[in-house]
Tab-separated table of C-alpha atoms in Angstrom:
chain	number	residue	atom	x	y	z
A	1	MET	CA	0.007	0.074	0.123
A	2	ARG	CA	3.065	2.233	-0.077
A	3	GLY	CA	2.984	5.379	-2.085
A	4	VAL	CA	-0.994	4.641	-2.263
A	5	ARG	CA	-3.823	7.187	-0.950
A	6	LEU	CA	-5.664	5.982	1.895
A	7	ALA	CA	-8.559	7.632	3.301
A	8	ALA	CA	-11.763	7.224	5.197
A	9	LEU	CA	-11.336	5.423	8.463
A	10	LEU	CA	-14.501	4.363	10.057
A	11	LEU	CA	-15.164	2.693	13.468
A	12	ALA	CA	-18.635	1.230	13.297
A	13	PRO	CA	-20.351	-1.826	11.843
A	14	LEU	CA	-21.365	-1.373	8.184
A	15	PRO	CA	-24.926	0.695	7.646
A	16	VAL	CA	-27.646	-1.904	6.666
A	17	ALA	CA	-28.093	0.290	3.337
A	18	ALA	CA	-24.436	-0.301	2.461
A	19	ALA	CA	-24.536	-4.139	2.832
A	20	ALA	CA	-23.908	-6.202	-0.262
A	21	ALA	CA	-26.943	-8.229	-1.752
A	22	GLU	CA	-25.257	-11.330	-0.654
A	23	THR	CA	-24.679	-11.846	3.296
A	24	PRO	CA	-21.731	-14.013	3.590
A	25	ASP	CA	-22.656	-17.168	5.989
A	26	PRO	CA	-20.591	-16.141	9.287
A	27	SER	CA	-19.395	-19.901	9.373
A	28	ASP	CA	-17.789	-19.575	6.020
A	29	THR	CA	-15.611	-16.171	6.589
A	30	TYR	CA	-12.352	-15.701	8.326
A	31	THR	CA	-11.382	-12.036	9.390
A	32	LEU	CA	-8.037	-10.440	10.507
A	33	TYR	CA	-8.849	-8.547	13.732
A	34	TRP	CA	-6.223	-6.370	15.738
A	35	THR	CA	-6.195	-5.163	19.288
A	36	ILE	CA	-5.212	-1.544	19.583
A	37	GLY	CA	-2.555	-1.644	22.257
A	38	GLU	CA	-2.887	0.004	25.743
A	39	SER	CA	-1.444	3.562	26.112
A	40	PRO	CA	-0.860	5.523	29.137
A	41	VAL	CA	-2.777	8.492	30.333
A	42	ARG	CA	-1.123	11.831	29.240
A	43	GLN	CA	-0.992	13.779	32.315
A	44	GLY	CA	-2.306	17.211	32.751
A	45	ASP	CA	-3.696	19.871	30.100
A	46	PHE	CA	-1.729	20.287	27.073
A	47	TRP	CA	-1.751	22.187	23.654
A	48	ALA	CA	-1.520	20.875	20.610
A	49	LYS	CA	-0.895	22.214	17.039
A	50	LYS	CA	-2.293	21.230	13.661
A	51	GLN	CA	-0.772	17.738	12.720
A	52	ASP	CA	0.319	17.153	16.406
A	53	MET	CA	0.361	13.573	17.575
A	54	ILE	CA	-1.879	13.269	20.567
A	55	LEU	CA	-0.790	9.637	21.561
A	56	ASP	CA	1.315	6.572	19.880
A	57	THR	CA	0.858	2.856	20.168
A	58	ARG	CA	0.880	-0.259	18.573
A	59	LEU	CA	-1.558	-2.942	16.584
A	60	TRP	CA	-1.301	-6.450	18.071
A	61	PRO	CA	-2.910	-9.606	16.939
A	62	VAL	CA	-5.534	-11.201	18.985
A	63	ALA	CA	-3.536	-14.311	19.235
A	64	LEU	CA	0.047	-15.210	17.956
A	65	TYR	CA	1.735	-18.485	17.368
A	66	VAL	CA	5.350	-19.784	16.300
A	67	ALA	CA	6.117	-22.677	14.004
A	68	ASP	CA	8.631	-24.498	15.988
A	69	ALA	CA	9.505	-27.047	13.000
A	70	ALA	CA	8.922	-26.125	9.298
A	71	VAL	CA	5.719	-26.551	7.693
A	72	SER	CA	5.276	-28.263	4.472
A	73	ASP	CA	2.496	-29.392	2.256
A	74	ALA	CA	1.794	-33.046	1.488
A	75	GLY	CA	4.261	-33.113	-1.034
A	76	GLY	CA	7.051	-32.017	0.976
A	77	ALA	CA	7.287	-28.384	-0.473
A	78	LEU	CA	8.419	-25.965	2.181
A	79	LEU	CA	5.515	-23.543	2.863
A	80	ILE	CA	6.522	-22.031	6.400
A	81	PRO	CA	10.012	-22.307	8.042
A	82	ALA	CA	10.909	-23.027	11.317
A	83	GLY	CA	10.927	-19.774	13.703
A	84	ALA	CA	8.123	-17.954	11.608
A	85	GLN	CA	5.179	-16.449	13.122
A	86	LEU	CA	1.513	-16.774	12.347
A	87	ILE	CA	-1.305	-14.327	13.351
A	88	ARG	CA	-4.976	-15.609	14.070
A	89	LEU	CA	-7.689	-14.595	12.314
A	90	THR	CA	-11.336	-14.521	13.737
A	91	SER	CA	-13.522	-17.253	12.527
A	92	ASP	CA	-15.616	-20.434	13.372
A	93	ARG	CA	-12.350	-22.846	12.961
A	94	PHE	CA	-8.811	-22.064	13.807
A	95	VAL	CA	-6.746	-20.025	11.061
A	96	ALA	CA	-3.503	-18.524	11.578
A	97	CYS	CA	-1.041	-16.864	9.063
A	98	THR	CA	1.930	-15.364	8.518
A	99	GLN	CA	2.274	-11.646	8.331
A	100	VAL	CA	6.274	-10.964	7.899
A	101	LYS	CA	7.999	-12.286	5.289
A	102	ALA	CA	9.675	-15.542	6.211
A	103	GLY	CA	13.119	-16.150	4.926
A	104	ALA	CA	12.325	-19.167	3.082
A	105	GLY	CA	9.734	-21.226	1.637
A	106	LEU	CA	6.359	-20.198	0.261
A	107	ALA	CA	5.969	-17.430	2.978
A	108	LYS	CA	8.919	-16.042	1.624
A	109	SER	CA	6.904	-14.422	-0.961
A	110	LYS	CA	3.249	-15.300	0.033
A	111	ARG	CA	0.867	-14.970	2.934
A	112	VAL	CA	0.575	-18.543	4.095
A	113	CYS	CA	-2.394	-19.682	6.263
A	114	LEU	CA	-3.011	-22.818	8.491
A	115	VAL	CA	-6.406	-24.014	9.048
A	116	ASP	CA	-7.855	-26.784	11.355
A	117	GLN	CA	-10.429	-28.350	9.046
A	118	ASP	CA	-11.361	-31.335	11.323
A	119	ASP	CA	-11.078	-29.185	14.736
A	120	ASP	CA	-8.895	-31.489	16.427
A	121	GLY	CA	-6.528	-28.890	17.687
A	122	LYS	CA	-4.112	-29.377	14.948
A	123	PRO	CA	-3.777	-27.476	11.828
A	124	ASP	CA	-4.164	-29.884	8.560
A	125	HIS	CA	-4.840	-27.635	5.572
A	126	SER	CA	-3.188	-24.521	4.411
A	127	PHE	CA	-3.997	-21.746	1.815
A	128	SER	CA	-1.788	-18.724	0.318
A	129	HIS	CA	-3.042	-15.327	-0.305
A	130	GLY	CA	-1.498	-12.204	-1.671
A	131	LEU	CA	1.853	-11.176	-0.881
A	132	GLY	CA	3.193	-10.961	2.590
A	133	GLY	CA	4.764	-8.109	4.480
A	134	LEU	CA	3.602	-5.559	7.242
A	135	ASP	CA	1.636	-3.245	4.654
A	136	TRP	CA	-1.101	-5.816	4.981
A	137	VAL	CA	-3.373	-4.813	7.895
A	138	ALA	CA	-6.501	-5.679	6.020
A	139	PHE	CA	-7.548	-9.412	5.416
A	140	GLU	CA	-10.957	-10.962	5.110
A	141	GLY	CA	-12.301	-14.013	2.852
A	142	ARG	CA	-14.617	-17.262	2.472
A	143	PHE	CA	-13.549	-20.648	3.114
A	144	SER	CA	-15.930	-21.670	-0.161
A	145	LYS	CA	-13.726	-19.453	-2.307
A	146	THR	CA	-10.300	-20.642	-1.046
A	147	ASP	CA	-8.397	-23.491	-2.308
A	148	LEU	CA	-7.276	-25.421	0.561
A	149	ALA	CA	-4.402	-28.174	0.333
A	150	PRO	CA	-3.475	-30.429	3.044
A	151	VAL	CA	-0.283	-30.152	4.918
A	152	GLN	CA	2.121	-32.468	6.839
A	153	PRO	CA	1.450	-33.331	10.648
A	154	MET	CA	2.513	-29.990	12.529
A	155	LYS	CA	1.894	-27.981	15.661
A	156	LEU	CA	2.001	-24.416	16.553
A	157	ARG	CA	3.152	-22.954	19.819
A	158	GLU	CA	1.334	-20.020	21.302
A	159	LEU	CA	3.191	-16.627	22.151
A	160	PRO	CA	2.130	-13.231	23.977
A	161	PRO	CA	0.372	-11.363	21.137
A	162	THR	CA	3.098	-8.409	22.310
A	163	GLN	CA	5.765	-10.594	20.914
A	164	MET	CA	4.867	-10.176	17.335
A	165	ALA	CA	7.772	-9.266	15.312
A	166	GLU	CA	7.658	-5.929	13.857
A	167	ALA	CA	3.755	-5.043	14.648
A	168	PRO	CA	2.416	-1.957	12.767
A	169	TYR	CA	2.306	1.237	14.734
A	170	ILE	CA	-0.796	3.292	15.093
A	171	SER	CA	-1.029	6.917	16.152
A	172	PHE	CA	-3.801	9.503	16.538
A	173	HIS	CA	-3.315	13.104	15.852
A	174	TYR	CA	-4.931	16.466	15.875
A	175	GLN	CA	-5.536	17.750	12.242
A	176	ARG	CA	-7.258	21.226	12.280
A	177	ILE	CA	-10.292	23.340	13.039
A	178	LEU	CA	-12.851	23.690	10.193
A	179	ASP	CA	-14.405	26.948	10.684
A	180	GLY	CA	-13.540	29.303	7.558
A	181	GLY	CA	-10.724	30.380	5.678
A	182	LEU	CA	-10.842	27.097	3.876
A	183	VAL	CA	-10.380	26.124	0.112
A	184	LEU	CA	-13.158	23.878	0.497
A	185	PRO	CA	-16.679	25.038	1.523
A	186	LEU	CA	-17.913	24.568	5.048
A	187	THR	CA	-20.827	22.576	3.560
A	188	GLN	CA	-18.663	19.892	2.150
A	189	GLU	CA	-16.050	19.409	5.158
A	190	GLY	CA	-18.865	20.066	7.461
A	191	GLY	CA	-17.999	23.126	9.174
A	192	HIS	CA	-17.167	24.172	12.770
A	193	GLN	CA	-15.653	20.901	13.981
A	194	VAL	CA	-12.323	19.833	15.183
A	195	ARG	CA	-11.152	16.931	13.045
A	196	PHE	CA	-8.494	14.433	13.795
A	197	HIS	CA	-6.776	11.755	11.902
A	198	PHE	CA	-4.919	8.080	12.403
A	199	LYS	CA	-1.881	7.098	11.099
A	200	VAL	CA	-0.566	3.448	10.622
A	201	GLY	CA	3.111	2.595	9.602
A	202	ARG	CA	5.313	-0.460	10.202
A	203	ASN	CA	8.149	1.493	12.194
A	204	PRO	CA	7.924	4.582	14.772
A	205	ASP	CA	10.488	6.521	12.281
A	206	GLU	CA	9.155	5.947	8.579
A	207	ARG	CA	6.585	8.189	7.341
A	208	ARG	CA	2.992	6.621	8.027
A	209	THR	CA	0.054	6.370	5.734
A	210	TRP	CA	-2.602	9.006	6.586
A	211	VAL	CA	-6.034	7.777	7.526
A	212	THR	CA	-8.824	10.483	7.361
A	213	ARG	CA	-12.498	10.837	6.995
A	214	GLU	CA	-14.742	13.904	6.332
A	215	CYS	CA	-16.474	15.060	9.235
A	216	ARG	CA	-19.727	15.424	6.897
A	217	ASP	CA	-19.895	11.223	7.006
A	218	PRO	CA	-22.987	10.579	9.070
A	219	SER	CA	-21.716	7.222	10.173
A	220	LEU	CA	-20.793	7.184	13.906
A	221	PRO	CA	-18.772	7.632	15.734
A	222	SER	CA	-17.129	10.716	13.712
A	223	PHE	CA	-13.531	11.372	13.684
A	224	CYS	CA	-14.646	15.138	14.220
A	225	ALA	CA	-15.776	16.780	17.422
A	226	SER	CA	-17.750	20.360	17.859
A	227	ALA	CA	-15.694	23.469	17.755
A	228	ALA	CA	-17.759	25.097	20.263
A	229	PHE	CA	-15.233	24.677	23.216
A	230	PRO	CA	-15.591	22.971	25.741
A	231	SER	CA	-16.412	19.507	23.908
A	232	LYS	CA	-15.445	16.013	23.911
A	233	MET	CA	-14.044	13.666	21.652
A	234	THR	CA	-14.403	9.863	22.134
A	235	ILE	CA	-13.124	7.342	19.394
A	236	ALA	CA	-11.850	3.557	19.997
A	237	GLY	CA	-11.990	4.194	23.784
A	238	LEU	CA	-10.312	7.097	23.690
A	239	GLU	CA	-11.730	10.062	25.305
A	240	LEU	CA	-10.132	13.710	25.342
A	241	ASP	CA	-11.687	16.825	26.966
A	242	LEU	CA	-11.508	19.813	24.310
A	243	LEU	CA	-11.084	22.824	26.488
A	244	GLU	CA	-10.370	25.901	24.552
A	245	ARG	CA	-8.803	27.297	21.418
A	246	ARG	CA	-6.027	29.879	20.529
A	247	GLY	CA	-6.111	30.230	16.922
A	248	GLU	CA	-5.646	26.999	15.324
A	249	ASP	CA	-3.968	25.636	18.119
A	250	ILE	CA	-6.476	23.532	21.014
A	251	ARG	CA	-5.888	22.848	24.758
A	252	MET	CA	-7.080	19.228	25.511
A	253	ARG	CA	-6.892	16.822	28.413
A	254	MET	CA	-6.734	13.250	28.194
A	255	VAL	CA	-9.488	11.424	29.931
A	256	GLN	CA	-9.100	7.718	29.031
A	257	PRO	CA	-6.195	6.472	26.401
A	258	PHE	CA	-6.687	3.639	24.156
A	259	HIS	CA	-7.165	0.395	26.229
A	260	GLY	CA	-7.484	-2.653	23.868
A	261	GLN	CA	-10.626	-2.195	21.607
A	262	GLN	CA	-10.434	-4.943	18.812
A	263	VAL	CA	-10.712	-3.314	15.103
A	264	ARG	CA	-10.664	-4.721	11.534
A	265	PHE	CA	-9.562	-2.824	8.495
A	266	GLN	CA	-10.814	-3.235	5.152
A	267	ASP	CA	-9.471	-2.250	1.357
A	268	THR	CA	-11.995	-0.673	-1.243
A	269	SER	CA	-10.266	0.286	-4.617
A	270	TYR	CA	-12.035	3.449	-6.208
A	271	SER	CA	-9.692	3.833	-9.763
A	272	TYR	CA	-6.519	5.541	-8.483
A	273	TYR	CA	-6.601	5.113	-4.548
A	274	VAL	CA	-7.498	2.762	-1.914
A	275	GLN	CA	-9.979	3.593	0.537
A	276	LEU	CA	-9.061	1.913	3.955
A	277	THR	CA	-11.962	1.586	6.504
A	278	MET	CA	-11.862	0.388	9.814
A	279	PHE	CA	-14.535	-1.326	11.768
A	280	SER	CA	-14.930	-2.109	15.479
A	281	ALA	CA	-15.235	-5.661	16.737
A	282	PRO	CA	-18.849	-7.174	16.987
A	283	PRO	CA	-20.130	-7.257	20.631
A	284	GLN	CA	-19.260	-10.277	22.445
């Protein structure tokens, strides 16, 4: 996704009106969820300028595994080398996939997933999908449209999710106040709002991908808060009190940081750019 424009981050279930004509059977689907890492409370009131980062944390997998021994297909071809990590997807059966490119085997160039088809606690099939690498934060599919192939007997060992190698970073930023002097009309942007955005990337030093959303988007929750101070911003478990403004700078107080909400991402292509959306996990 590097070099590709990403936009429109959304933290809510899809509206019914936007649902596809065919609703997949949940027992036929697999989806990658991430946990937004916990972060400390920022103490006291603080001022933020446009584009300032409010806080920074990580995206952790829901569950993490390591292959202590090499994983091969039924014919003996190497799929995943020993020591490679796999992250679990949400499904009615066990599914775990490589995320970081491995040093050998099919996982060196492809994303390889292991599946426990007979639910005996041991993965017995595999499939590959797309390219590996940390630009992949969105992944979902259907078993009925996936080519599964048997693998030789093997076993995975579970690790704490926070031991994931090169887990993605996610940060939250104050973007700007929309209340006049803008190139775009207020009616298009949804004026008199304070707008925020996320950035997602593979390491703390690399320029990260912007993920933004217009204030006029009616879906909840919004990336925007009222510019009638004081006001409140609440998103993905994060709570901020917006206290006052001084020009384009705003004074705020962190009431609660991110604290482990599960989310999933989805990519949708629109000619010259990709739209990245993010949805909260369904209620348990």
